[in-house]
CSV table of C-alpha atoms and ligand atoms in Angstrom, one decimal:
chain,number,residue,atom,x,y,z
A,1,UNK,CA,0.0,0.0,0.0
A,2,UNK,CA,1.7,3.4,-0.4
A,3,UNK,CA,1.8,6.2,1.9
A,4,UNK,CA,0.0,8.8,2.3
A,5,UNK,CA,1.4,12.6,2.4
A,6,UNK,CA,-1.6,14.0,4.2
A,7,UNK,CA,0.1,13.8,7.8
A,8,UNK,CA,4.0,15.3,6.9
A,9,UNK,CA,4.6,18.7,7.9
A,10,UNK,CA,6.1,21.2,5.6
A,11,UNK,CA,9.5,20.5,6.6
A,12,UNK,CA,9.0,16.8,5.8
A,13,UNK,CA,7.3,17.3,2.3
A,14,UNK,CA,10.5,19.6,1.6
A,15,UNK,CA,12.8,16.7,3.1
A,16,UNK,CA,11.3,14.5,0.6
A,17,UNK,CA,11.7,16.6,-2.6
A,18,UNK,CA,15.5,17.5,-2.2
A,19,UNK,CA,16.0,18.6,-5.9
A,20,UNK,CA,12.7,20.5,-5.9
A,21,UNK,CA,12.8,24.3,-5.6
A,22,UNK,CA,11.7,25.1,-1.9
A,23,UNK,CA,8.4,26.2,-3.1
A,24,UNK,CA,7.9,23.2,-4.5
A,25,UNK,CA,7.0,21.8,-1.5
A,26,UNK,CA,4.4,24.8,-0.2
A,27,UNK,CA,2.7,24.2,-3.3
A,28,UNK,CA,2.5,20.5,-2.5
A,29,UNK,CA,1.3,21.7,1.3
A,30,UNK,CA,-1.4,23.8,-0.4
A,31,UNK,CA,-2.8,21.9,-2.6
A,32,UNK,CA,-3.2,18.7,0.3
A,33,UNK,CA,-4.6,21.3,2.8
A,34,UNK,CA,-5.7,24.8,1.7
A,35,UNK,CA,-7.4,23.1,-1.7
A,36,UNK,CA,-7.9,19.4,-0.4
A,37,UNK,CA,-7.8,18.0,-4.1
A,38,UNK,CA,-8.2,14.0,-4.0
A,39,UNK,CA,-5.5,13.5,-6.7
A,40,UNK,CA,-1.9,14.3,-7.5
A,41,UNK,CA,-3.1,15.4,-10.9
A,42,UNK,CA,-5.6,18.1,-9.9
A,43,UNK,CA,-2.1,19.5,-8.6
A,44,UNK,CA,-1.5,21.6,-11.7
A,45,UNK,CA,1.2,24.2,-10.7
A,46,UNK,CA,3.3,21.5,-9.9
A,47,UNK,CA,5.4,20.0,-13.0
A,48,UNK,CA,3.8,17.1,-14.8
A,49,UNK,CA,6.8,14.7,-14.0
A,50,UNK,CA,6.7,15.4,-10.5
A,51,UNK,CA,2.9,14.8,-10.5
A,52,UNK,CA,4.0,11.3,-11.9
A,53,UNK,CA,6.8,11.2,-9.6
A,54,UNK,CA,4.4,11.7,-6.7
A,55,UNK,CA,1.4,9.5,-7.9
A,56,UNK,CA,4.4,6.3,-8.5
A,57,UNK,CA,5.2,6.4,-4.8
A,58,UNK,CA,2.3,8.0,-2.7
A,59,UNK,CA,-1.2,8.6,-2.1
A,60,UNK,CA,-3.4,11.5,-1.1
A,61,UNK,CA,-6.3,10.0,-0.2
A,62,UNK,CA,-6.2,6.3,1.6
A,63,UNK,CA,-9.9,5.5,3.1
A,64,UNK,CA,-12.5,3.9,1.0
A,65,UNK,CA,-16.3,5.0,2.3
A,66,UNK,CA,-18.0,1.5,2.7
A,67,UNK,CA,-20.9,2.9,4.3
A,68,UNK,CA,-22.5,6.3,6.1
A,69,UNK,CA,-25.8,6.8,8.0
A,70,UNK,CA,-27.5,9.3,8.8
A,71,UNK,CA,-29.8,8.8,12.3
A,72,UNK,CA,-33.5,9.7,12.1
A,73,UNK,CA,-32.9,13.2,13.9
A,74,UNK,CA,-30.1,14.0,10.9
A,75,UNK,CA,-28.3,15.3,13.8
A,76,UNK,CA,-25.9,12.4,14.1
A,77,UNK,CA,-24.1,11.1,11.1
A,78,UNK,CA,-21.5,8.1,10.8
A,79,UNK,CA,-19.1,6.9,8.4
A,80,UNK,CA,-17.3,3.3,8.0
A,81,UNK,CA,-14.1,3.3,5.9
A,82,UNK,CA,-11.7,0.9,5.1
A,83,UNK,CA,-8.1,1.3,4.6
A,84,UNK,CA,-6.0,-1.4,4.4
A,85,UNK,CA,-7.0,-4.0,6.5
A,86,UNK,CA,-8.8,-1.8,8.9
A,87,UNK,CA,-12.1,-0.5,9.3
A,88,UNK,CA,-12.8,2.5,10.2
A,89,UNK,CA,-15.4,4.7,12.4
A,90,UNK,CA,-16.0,8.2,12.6
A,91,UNK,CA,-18.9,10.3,13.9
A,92,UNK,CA,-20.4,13.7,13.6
A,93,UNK,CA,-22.8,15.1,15.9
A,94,UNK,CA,-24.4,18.9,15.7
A,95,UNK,CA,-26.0,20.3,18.3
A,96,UNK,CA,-29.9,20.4,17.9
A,97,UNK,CA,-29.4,24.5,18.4
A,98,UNK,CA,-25.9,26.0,17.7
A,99,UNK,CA,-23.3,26.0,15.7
A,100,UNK,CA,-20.9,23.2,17.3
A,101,UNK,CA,-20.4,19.9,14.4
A,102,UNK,CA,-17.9,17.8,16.8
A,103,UNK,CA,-16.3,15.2,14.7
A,104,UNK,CA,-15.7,12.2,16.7
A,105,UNK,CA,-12.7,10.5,15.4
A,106,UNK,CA,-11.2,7.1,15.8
A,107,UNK,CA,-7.0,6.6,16.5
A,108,UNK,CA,-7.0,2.7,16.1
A,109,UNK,CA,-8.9,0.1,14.6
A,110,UNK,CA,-10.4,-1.5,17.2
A,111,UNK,CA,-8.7,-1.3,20.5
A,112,UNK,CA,-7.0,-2.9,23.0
A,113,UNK,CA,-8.1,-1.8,26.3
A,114,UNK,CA,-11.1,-4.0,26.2
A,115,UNK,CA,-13.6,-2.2,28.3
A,116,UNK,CA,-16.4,-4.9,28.6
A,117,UNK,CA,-19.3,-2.4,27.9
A,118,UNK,CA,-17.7,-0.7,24.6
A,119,UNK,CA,-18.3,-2.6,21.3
A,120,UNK,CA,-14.8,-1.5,19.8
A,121,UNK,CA,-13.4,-3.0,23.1
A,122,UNK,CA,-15.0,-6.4,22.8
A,123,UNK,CA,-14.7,-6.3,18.8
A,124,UNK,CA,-10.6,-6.9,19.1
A,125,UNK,CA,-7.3,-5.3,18.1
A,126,UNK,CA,-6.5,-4.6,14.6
A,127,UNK,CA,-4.0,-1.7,14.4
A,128,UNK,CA,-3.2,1.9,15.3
A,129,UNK,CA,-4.3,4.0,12.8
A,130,UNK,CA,-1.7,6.4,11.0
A,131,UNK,CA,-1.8,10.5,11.5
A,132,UNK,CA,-2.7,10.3,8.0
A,133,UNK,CA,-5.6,8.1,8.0
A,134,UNK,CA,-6.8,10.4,11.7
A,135,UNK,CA,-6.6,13.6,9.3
A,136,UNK,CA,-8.6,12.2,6.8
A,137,UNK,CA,-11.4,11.6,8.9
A,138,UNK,CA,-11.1,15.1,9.7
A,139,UNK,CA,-11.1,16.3,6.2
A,140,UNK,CA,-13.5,14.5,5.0
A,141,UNK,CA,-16.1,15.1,7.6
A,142,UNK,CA,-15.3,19.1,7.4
A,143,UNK,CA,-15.8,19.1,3.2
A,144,UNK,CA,-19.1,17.2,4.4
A,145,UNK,CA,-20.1,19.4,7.1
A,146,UNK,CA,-19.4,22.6,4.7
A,147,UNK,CA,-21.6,21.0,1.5
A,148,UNK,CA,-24.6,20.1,3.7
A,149,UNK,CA,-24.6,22.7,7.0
A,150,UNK,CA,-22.5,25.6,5.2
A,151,UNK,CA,-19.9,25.5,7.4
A,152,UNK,CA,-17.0,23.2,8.6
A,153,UNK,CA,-16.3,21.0,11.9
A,154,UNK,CA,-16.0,23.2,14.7
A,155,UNK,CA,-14.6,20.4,17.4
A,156,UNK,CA,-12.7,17.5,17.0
A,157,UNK,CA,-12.7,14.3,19.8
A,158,UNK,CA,-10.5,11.6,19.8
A,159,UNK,CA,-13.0,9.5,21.4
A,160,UNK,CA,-14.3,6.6,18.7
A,161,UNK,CA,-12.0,3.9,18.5
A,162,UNK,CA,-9.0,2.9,20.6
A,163,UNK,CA,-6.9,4.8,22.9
A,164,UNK,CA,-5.2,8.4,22.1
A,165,UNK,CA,-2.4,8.1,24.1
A,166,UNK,CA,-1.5,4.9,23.0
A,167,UNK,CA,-0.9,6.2,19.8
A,168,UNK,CA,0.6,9.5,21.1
A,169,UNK,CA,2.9,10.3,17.9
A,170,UNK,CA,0.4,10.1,15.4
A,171,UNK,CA,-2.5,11.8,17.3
A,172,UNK,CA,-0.5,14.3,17.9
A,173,UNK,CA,0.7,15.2,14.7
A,174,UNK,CA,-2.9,14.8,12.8
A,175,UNK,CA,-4.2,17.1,15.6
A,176,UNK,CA,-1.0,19.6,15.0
A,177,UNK,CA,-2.2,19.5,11.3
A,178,UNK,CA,-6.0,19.9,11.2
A,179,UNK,CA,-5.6,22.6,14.2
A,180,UNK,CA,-3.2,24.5,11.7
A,181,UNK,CA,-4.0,27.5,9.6
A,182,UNK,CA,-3.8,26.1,6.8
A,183,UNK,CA,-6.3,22.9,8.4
A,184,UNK,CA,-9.3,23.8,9.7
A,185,UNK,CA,-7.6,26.7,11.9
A,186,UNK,CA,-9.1,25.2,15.4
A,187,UNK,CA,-8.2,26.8,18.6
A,188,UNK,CA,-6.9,24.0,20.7
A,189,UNK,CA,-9.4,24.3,22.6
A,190,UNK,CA,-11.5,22.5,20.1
A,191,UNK,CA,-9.6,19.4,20.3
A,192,UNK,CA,-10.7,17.0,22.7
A,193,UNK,CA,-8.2,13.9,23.9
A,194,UNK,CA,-11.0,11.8,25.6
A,195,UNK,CA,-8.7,9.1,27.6
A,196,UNK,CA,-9.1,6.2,29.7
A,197,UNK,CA,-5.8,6.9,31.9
A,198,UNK,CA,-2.4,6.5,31.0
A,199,UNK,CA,-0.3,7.6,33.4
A,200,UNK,CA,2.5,8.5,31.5
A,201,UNK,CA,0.9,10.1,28.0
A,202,UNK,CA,-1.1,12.0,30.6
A,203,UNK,CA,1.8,13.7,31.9
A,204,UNK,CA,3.4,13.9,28.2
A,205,UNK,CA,0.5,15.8,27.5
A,206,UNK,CA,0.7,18.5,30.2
A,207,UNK,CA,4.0,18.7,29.2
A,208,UNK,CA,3.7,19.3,25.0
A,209,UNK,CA,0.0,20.0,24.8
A,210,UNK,CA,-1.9,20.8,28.0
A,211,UNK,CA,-4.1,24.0,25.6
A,212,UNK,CA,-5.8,20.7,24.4
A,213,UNK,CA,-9.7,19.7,26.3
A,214,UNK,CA,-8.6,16.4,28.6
A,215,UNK,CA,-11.5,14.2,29.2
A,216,UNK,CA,-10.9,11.3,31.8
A,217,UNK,CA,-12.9,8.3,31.1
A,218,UNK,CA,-13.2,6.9,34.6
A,219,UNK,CA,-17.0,5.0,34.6
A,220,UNK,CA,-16.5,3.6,38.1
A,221,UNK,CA,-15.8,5.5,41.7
A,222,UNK,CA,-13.2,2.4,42.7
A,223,UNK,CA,-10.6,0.9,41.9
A,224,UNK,CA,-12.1,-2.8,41.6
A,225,UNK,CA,-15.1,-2.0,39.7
A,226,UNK,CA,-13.3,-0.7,37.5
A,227,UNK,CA,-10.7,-3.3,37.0
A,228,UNK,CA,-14.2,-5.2,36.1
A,229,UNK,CA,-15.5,-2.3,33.3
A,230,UNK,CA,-11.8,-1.4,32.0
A,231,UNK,CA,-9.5,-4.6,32.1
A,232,UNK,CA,-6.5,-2.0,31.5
A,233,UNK,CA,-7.1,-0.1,34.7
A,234,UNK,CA,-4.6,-3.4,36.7
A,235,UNK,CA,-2.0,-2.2,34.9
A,236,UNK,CA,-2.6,1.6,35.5
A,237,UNK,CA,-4.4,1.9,38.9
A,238,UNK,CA,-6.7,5.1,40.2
A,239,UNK,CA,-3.5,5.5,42.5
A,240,UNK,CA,-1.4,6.4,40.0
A,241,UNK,CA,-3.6,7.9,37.1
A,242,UNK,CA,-5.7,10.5,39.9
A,243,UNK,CA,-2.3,12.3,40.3
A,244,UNK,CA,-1.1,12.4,36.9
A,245,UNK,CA,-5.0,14.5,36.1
A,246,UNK,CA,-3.8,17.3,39.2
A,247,UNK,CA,-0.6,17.7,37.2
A,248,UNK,CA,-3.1,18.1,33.9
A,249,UNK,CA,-5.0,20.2,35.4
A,250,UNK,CA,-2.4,22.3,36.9
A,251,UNK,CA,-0.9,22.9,33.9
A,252,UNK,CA,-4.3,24.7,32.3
A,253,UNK,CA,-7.0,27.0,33.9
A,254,UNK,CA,-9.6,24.4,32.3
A,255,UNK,CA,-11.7,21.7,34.4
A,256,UNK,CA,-11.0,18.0,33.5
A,257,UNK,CA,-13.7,16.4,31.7
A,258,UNK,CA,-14.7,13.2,33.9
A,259,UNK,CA,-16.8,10.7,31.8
A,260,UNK,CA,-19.0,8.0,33.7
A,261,UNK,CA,-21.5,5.5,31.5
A,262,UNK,CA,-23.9,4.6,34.0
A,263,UNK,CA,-25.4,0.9,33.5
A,264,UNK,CA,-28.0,-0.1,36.1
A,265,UNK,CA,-27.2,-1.7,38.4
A,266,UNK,CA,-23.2,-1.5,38.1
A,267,UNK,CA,-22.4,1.5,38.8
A,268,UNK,CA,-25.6,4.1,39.3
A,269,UNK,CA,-26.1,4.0,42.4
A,270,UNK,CA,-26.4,6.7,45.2
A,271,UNK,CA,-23.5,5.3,47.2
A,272,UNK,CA,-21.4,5.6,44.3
A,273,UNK,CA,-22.0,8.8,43.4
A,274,UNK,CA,-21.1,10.1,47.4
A,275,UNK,CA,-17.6,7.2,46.3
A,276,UNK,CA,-17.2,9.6,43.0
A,277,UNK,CA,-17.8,13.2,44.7
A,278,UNK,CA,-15.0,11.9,47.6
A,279,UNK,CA,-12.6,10.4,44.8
A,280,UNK,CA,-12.7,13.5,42.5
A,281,UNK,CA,-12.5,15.9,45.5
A,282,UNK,CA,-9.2,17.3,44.5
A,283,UNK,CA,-9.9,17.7,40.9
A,284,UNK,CA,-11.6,20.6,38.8
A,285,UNK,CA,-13.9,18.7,37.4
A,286,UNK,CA,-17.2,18.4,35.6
A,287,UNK,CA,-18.7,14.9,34.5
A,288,UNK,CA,-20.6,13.7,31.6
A,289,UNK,CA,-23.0,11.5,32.4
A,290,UNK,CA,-23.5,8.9,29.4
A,291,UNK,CA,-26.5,6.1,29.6
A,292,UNK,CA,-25.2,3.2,28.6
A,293,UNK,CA,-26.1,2.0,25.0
A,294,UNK,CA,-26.8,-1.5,24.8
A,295,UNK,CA,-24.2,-3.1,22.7
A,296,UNK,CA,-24.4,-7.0,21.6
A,297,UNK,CA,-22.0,-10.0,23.1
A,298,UNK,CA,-21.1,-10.4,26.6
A,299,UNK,CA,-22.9,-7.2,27.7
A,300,UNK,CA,-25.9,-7.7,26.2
A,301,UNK,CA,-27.8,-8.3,29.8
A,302,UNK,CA,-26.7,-4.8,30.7
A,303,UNK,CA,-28.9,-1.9,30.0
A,304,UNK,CA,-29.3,2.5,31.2
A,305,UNK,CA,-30.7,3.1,34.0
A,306,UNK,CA,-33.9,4.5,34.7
A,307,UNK,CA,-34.4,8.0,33.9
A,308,UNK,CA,-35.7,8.7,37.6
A,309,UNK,CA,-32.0,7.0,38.4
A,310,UNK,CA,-29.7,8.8,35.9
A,311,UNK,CA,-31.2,12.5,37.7
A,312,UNK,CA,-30.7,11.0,41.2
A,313,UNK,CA,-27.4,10.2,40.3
A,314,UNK,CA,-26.8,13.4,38.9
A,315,UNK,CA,-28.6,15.2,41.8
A,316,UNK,CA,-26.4,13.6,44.0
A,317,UNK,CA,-22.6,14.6,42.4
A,318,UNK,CA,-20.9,17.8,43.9
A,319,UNK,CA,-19.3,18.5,40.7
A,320,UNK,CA,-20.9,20.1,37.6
A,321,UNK,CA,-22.3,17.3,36.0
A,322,UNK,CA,-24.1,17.1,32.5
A,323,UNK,CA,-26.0,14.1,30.9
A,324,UNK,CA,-25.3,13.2,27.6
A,325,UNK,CA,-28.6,13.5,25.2
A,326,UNK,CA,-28.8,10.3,23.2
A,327,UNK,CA,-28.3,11.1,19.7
A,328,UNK,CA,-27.9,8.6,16.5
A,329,UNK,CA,-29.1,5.4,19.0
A,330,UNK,CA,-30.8,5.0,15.1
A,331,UNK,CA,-27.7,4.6,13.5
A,332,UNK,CA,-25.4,2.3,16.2
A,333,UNK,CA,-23.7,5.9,17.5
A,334,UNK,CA,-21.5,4.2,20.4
A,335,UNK,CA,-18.1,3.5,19.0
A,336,UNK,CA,-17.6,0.3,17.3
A,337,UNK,CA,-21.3,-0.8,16.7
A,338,UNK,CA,-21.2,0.1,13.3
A,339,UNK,CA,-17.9,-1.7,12.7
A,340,UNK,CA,-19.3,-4.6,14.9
A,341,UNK,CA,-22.4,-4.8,12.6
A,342,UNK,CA,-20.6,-4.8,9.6
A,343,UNK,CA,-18.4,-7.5,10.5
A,344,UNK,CA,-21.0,-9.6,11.9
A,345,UNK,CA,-23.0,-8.9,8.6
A,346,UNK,CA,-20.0,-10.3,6.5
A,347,UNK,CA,-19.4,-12.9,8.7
A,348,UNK,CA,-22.8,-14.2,8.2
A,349,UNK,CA,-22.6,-13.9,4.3
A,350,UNK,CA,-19.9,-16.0,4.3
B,401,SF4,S1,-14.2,2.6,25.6
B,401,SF4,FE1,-12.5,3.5,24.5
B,401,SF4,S2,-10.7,2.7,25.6
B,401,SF4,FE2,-12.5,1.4,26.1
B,401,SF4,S3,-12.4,-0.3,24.7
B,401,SF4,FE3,-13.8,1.3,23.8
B,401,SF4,S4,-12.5,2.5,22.5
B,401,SF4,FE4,-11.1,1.3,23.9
């Protein structure tokens, strides 16, 4: 498969054409993201042979579209892409009033923390995704968002599939690019690295990045529930994750996002939300509460609380807390249900 050129800076695209003039390459830079052309050939103030040149060894577009839905409320749209051998999720979700279109990307396919109530999670491990294959999501969503709504993404999430910070490098760099000027010129404010706690890419973070949102995805006030809902939290306990958020949150002026799916019966209950408001006390935080959406295999018994429940729960936190509306429920919305379906769909044709 050949690379793509969508993720290398402008010093990178000028290391790779040495015996090119030095505008050479800004020209390249332009035309991949001022004027987003799909093909080397559209590139026509660069020389013909260089065109060839460029087409023989690269790419600038890598993800097929195998399929995109759009949920009843045409609020929430999704989009499965292959490239390679992996499949590919990506979400957009507008606000019912307001002008936020959040694109929520995905930084692996599939993922290997394995939280038992996430479909991506229980679907397996293919790969990390590249930067380049993370800004196309981007892109392609924003040329989307600007035919249909008349206006481009205004926030990006690295919260569909698999986990940021274990694919720090690349995140990092597709998030460098599609916050750029020449990008879609977000404030960093507008990216969003949703995490489910890794000590060390936390603190890399508040070291290289801390301008970017943080969101914390803890879903349980201890340390052994959550060993049950997040199989990864052994290896990276409350003990030594809870720390590495004060030194996030130090580092910025901005509260922590805290995000807790409540399933009934797991982890909704009164006690645990007095658990959470006494864990969290030393945080800036505010917490999203997200109903859990049913999702098929081993969690398929589980299912949202009450409504009655989900306020009492959310009565009963001392932190700001907001509850996530349920958008796209239509269209599988929870990360990896469309990728789960589609697999399951192929399995069964074969
Ligand atoms: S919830 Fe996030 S971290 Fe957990 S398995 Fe799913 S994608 Fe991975």
């Amino acid at each position: 498969m050949k690379p793509s050129l969508l993720a290398l800076t402008l010093a990178e695209l000028q290391a790779l054409l040495p015996r090119q003039p030095r505008f050479r390459a800004a020209q390249l830079w332009d035309w991949l993201h001022r004027s987003r052309v799909d093909d080397f050939a559209a590139m026509k103030n660069l020389p013909a042979s260089l065109r060839q040149t460029l087409s023989d060894g690269f790419v600038v577009r890598e993800l097929r579209e195998a399929e995109r839905l759009t949920a009843t409320d045409r609020l929430t749209e999704k989009w499965l892409y292959f490239s390679g051998d992996a499949a590919i999720e990506t979400a957009l979700i507008r606000e019912i009033r307001g002008r936020r279109r959040t694109l929520c990307v995905s930084c692996m396919c599939g993922c290997p923390v394995g939280c038992a109530f996430c479909a991506t999670g229980q679907g397996g491990f293919t790969r990390p995704l590249t930067a380049a294959e993370i800004v196309e999501q981007v892109y392609r969503a924003d040329r989307h968002c600007a035919e249909t709504d008349g206006a481009g993404l205004s926030n990006v999430v690295f919260m569909g599939m698999g986990e940021p910070l274990l694919n720090y490098a690349a995140v990092v760099a597709a998030a460098g690019i599609v916050s750029s000027p020449d990008g879609l010129n977000l404030g960093n404010r507008q990216i969003t690295v949703s995490t489910v706690g890794i000590p060390a890419g936390i603190l890399r973070l508040a070291q290289e990045h801390p301008a970017y949102r943080l969101a914390f995805s803890l879903h349980a006030p201890t340390q052994a529930l959550r060993e049950q809902l997040i199989p990864l939290a052994r290896q990276y306990p409350l003990t030594a994750v809870l720390p590495a958020l004060e030194i996030f949150a130090n580092a910025t002026s901005r509260r922590l996002t805290i995000e807790y799916c409540l399933i009934a019966g797991v982890n909704d209950d009164l006690a645990q939300a007095r658990q959470l408001n006494a864990l969290l006390r030393n945080l800036p935080a505010q917490i999203n509460l997200i109903p859990f959406n049913p999702i098929g295999g081993d969690a398929r018994h589980w299912r949202p609380p009450a409504a009655a429940q989900v306020r009492a729960f959310q009565d009963a936190l001392k932190f700001p807390a907001t509850l996530r509306a349920e958008k796209g429920r239509d269209i599988n919305a929870a990360c990896g249900q469309l990728r789960a379906r589609t697999v399951e769909k192929e399995e069964l044709k074969n």
